Short mmCIF file of C-alpha atoms in Angstrom, two decimals:
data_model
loop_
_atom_site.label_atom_id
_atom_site.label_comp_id
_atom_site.label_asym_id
_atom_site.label_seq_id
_atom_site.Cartn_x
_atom_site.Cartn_y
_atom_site.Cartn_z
CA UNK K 1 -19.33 -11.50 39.86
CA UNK K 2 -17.72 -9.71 36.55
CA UNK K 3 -15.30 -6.69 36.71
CA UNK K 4 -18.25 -4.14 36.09
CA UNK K 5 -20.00 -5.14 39.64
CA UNK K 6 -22.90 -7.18 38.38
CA UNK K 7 -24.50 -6.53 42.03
CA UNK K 8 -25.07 -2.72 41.47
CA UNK K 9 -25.63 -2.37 37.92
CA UNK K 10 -28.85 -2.43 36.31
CA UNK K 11 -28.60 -5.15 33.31
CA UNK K 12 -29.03 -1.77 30.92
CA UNK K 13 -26.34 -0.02 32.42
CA UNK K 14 -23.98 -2.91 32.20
CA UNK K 15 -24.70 -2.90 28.66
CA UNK K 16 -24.03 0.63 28.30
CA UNK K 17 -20.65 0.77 30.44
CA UNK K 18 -19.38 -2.17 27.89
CA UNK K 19 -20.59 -0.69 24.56
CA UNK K 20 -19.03 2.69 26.35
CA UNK K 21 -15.57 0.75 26.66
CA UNK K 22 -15.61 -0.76 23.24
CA UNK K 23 -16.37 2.43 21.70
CA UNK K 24 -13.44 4.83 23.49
CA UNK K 25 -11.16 1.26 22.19
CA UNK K 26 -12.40 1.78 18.70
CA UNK K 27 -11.71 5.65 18.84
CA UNK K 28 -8.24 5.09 20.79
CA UNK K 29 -7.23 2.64 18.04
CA UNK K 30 -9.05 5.21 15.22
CA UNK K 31 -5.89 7.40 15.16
CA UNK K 32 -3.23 4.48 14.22
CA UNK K 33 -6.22 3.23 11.40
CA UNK K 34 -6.64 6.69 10.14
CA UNK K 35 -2.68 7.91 10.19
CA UNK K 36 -1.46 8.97 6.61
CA UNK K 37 1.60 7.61 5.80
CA UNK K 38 4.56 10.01 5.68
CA UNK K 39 5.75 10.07 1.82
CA UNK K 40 9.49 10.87 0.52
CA UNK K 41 9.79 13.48 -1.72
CA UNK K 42 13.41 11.63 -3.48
CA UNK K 43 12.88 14.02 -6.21
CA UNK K 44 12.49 17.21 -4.55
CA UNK K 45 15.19 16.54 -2.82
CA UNK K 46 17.27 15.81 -5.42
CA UNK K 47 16.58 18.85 -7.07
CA UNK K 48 16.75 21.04 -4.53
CA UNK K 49 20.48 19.73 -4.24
CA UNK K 50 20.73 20.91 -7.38
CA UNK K 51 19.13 24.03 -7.00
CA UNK K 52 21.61 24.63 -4.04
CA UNK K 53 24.52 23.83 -6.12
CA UNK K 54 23.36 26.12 -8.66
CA UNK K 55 23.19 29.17 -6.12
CA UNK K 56 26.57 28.02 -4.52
CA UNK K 57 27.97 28.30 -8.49
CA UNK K 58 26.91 31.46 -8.93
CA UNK K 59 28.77 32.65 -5.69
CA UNK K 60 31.73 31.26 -6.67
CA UNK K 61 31.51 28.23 -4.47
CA UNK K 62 32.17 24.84 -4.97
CA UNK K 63 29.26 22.57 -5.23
CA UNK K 64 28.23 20.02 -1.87
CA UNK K 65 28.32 16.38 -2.34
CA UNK K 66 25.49 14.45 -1.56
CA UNK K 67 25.71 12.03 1.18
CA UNK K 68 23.44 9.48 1.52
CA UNK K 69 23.98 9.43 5.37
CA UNK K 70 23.41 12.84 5.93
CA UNK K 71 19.94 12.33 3.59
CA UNK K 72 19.04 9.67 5.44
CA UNK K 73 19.36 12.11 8.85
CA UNK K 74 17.73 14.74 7.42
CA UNK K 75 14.81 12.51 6.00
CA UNK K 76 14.64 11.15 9.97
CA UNK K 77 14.41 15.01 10.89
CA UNK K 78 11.74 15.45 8.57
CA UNK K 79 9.43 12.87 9.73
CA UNK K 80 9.74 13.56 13.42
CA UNK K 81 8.55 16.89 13.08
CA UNK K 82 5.78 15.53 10.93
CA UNK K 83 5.14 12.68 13.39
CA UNK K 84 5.31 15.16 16.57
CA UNK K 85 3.84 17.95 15.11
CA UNK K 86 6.32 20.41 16.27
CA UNK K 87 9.02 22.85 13.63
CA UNK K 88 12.20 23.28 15.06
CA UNK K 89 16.36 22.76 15.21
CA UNK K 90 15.67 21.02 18.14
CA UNK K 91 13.56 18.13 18.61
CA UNK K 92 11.05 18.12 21.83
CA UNK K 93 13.56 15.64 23.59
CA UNK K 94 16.40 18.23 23.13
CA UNK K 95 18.49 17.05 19.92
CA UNK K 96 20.31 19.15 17.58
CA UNK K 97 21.41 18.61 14.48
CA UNK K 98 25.05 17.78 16.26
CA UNK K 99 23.36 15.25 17.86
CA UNK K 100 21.84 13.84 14.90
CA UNK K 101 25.16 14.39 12.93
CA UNK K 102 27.86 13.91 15.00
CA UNK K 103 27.38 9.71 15.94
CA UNK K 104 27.79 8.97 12.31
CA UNK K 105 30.69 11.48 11.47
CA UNK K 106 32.33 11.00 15.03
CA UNK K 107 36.43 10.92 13.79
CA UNK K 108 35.63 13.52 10.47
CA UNK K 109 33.47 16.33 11.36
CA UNK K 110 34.81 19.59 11.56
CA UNK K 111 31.38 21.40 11.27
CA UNK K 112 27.40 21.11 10.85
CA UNK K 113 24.68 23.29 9.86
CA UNK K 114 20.74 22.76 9.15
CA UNK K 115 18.36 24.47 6.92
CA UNK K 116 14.34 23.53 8.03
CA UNK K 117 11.68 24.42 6.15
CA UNK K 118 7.92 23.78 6.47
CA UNK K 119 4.99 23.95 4.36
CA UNK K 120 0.71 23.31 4.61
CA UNK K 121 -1.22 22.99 1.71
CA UNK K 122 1.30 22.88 -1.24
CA UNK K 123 1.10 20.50 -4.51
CA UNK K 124 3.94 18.61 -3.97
CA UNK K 125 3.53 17.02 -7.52
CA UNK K 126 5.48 19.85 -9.42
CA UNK K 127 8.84 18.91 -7.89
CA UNK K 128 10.35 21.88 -9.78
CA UNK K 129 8.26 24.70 -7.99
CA UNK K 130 8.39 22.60 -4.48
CA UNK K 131 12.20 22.61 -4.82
CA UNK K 132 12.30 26.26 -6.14
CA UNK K 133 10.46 27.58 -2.97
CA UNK K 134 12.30 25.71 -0.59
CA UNK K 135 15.78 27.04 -1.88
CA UNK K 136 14.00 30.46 -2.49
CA UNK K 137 12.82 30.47 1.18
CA UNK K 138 16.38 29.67 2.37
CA UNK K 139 17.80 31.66 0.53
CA UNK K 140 15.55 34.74 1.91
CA UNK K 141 16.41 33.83 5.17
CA UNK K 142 19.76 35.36 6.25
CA UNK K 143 20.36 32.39 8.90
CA UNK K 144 19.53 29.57 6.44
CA UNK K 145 21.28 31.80 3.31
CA UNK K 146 24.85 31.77 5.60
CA UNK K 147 24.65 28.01 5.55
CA UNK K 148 23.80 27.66 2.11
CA UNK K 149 26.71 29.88 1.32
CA UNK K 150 29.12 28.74 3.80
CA UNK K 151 32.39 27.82 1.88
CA UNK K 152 33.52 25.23 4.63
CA UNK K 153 30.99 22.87 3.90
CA UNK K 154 31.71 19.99 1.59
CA UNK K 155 28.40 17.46 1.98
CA UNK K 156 24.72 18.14 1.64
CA UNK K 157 21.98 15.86 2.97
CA UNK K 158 18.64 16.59 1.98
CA UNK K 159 15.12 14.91 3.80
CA UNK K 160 11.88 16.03 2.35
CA UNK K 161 8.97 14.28 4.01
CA UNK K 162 4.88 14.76 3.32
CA UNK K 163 2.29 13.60 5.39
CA UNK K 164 -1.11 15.00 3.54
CA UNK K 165 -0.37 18.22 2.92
CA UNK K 166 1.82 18.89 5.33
CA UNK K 167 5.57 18.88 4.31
CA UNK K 168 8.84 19.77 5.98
CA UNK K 169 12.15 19.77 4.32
CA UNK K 170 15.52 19.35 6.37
CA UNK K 171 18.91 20.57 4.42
CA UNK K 172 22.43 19.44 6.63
CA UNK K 173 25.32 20.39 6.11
CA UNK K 174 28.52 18.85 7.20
CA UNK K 175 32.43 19.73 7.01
CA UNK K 176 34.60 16.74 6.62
CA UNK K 177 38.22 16.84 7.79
#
């Protein structure tokens, strides 16, 4: 006797109940085929440090380091919300940006801030203009402009992830002792 009950099932229907299985295993497994790969965006990024360093000049601020921990954090940031669908400071299972921060900066952080920013349907291939919006969005946004501006910070990590043409950009901040 097989699993599907032999006994009770028509020889048609036992057909049909194991094409039906094979066919919700192709579909389950469908997703992970079909998934686009999430891309880096190293030179938006990059110049959207720049750009920030150019607003920070022009306020009279000193310009943010780049970190490559903190870009590497941020990049992480980026592709969960890409990978869980979801836009926010704090990811579904309840982490903040201290959380995300503080484990690698444990004896000398002072502070941390985050900028977020997403996007659907942009041409990321004009790094220029992606960067330029980002910074412009930011920058329009009193909570995000305050961290941009903030004179205590010292290090800038910046994640910029794309996953078709969805993209989300993640800007932290950190004060070192």
């Amino acid at each position: 006797m097989s699993i599907l009950g032999e006994a009770w099932m028509p020889k048609i229907g036992k057909r049909a109940v194991i094409l039906s299985l094979l066919l919700s295993l192709v579909l389950g497994l469908l997703p992970v085929w079909a998934r686009e790969r999430i891309h880096y965006l190293k030179e938006v990024e990059r110049k959207v440090c720049q750009l920030t360093n150019e607003v920070r000049q022009t306020h009279h601020l000193m310009p943010l380091v780049r970190d490559t921990t903190l870009i590497d954090i941020a990049r992480a940031h980026s592709d969960d919300m890409l990978e869980r669908n979801y836009f926010s400071h704090v990811s579904p299972d309840g982490k903040s940006i201290q959380d995300r921060v503080a484990p690698a900066y444990s004896r000398t952080l002072s502070r941390a801030g985050e900028n977020i920013w997403s996007g659907h349907g942009y041409d990321y291939s004009d790094c220029n203009l992606m960067a330029r919006i980002i910074v412009d969005s930011w920058m329009s946004s009193p909570g995000h402009r305050a961290n941009l501006l903030n004179p205590c910070y010292n290090y800038v990590g910046v994640g910029v992830s794309a996953m078709g043409k969805e993209v989300r950009a993640t800007q932290n901040f950190i004060q070192r002792r």
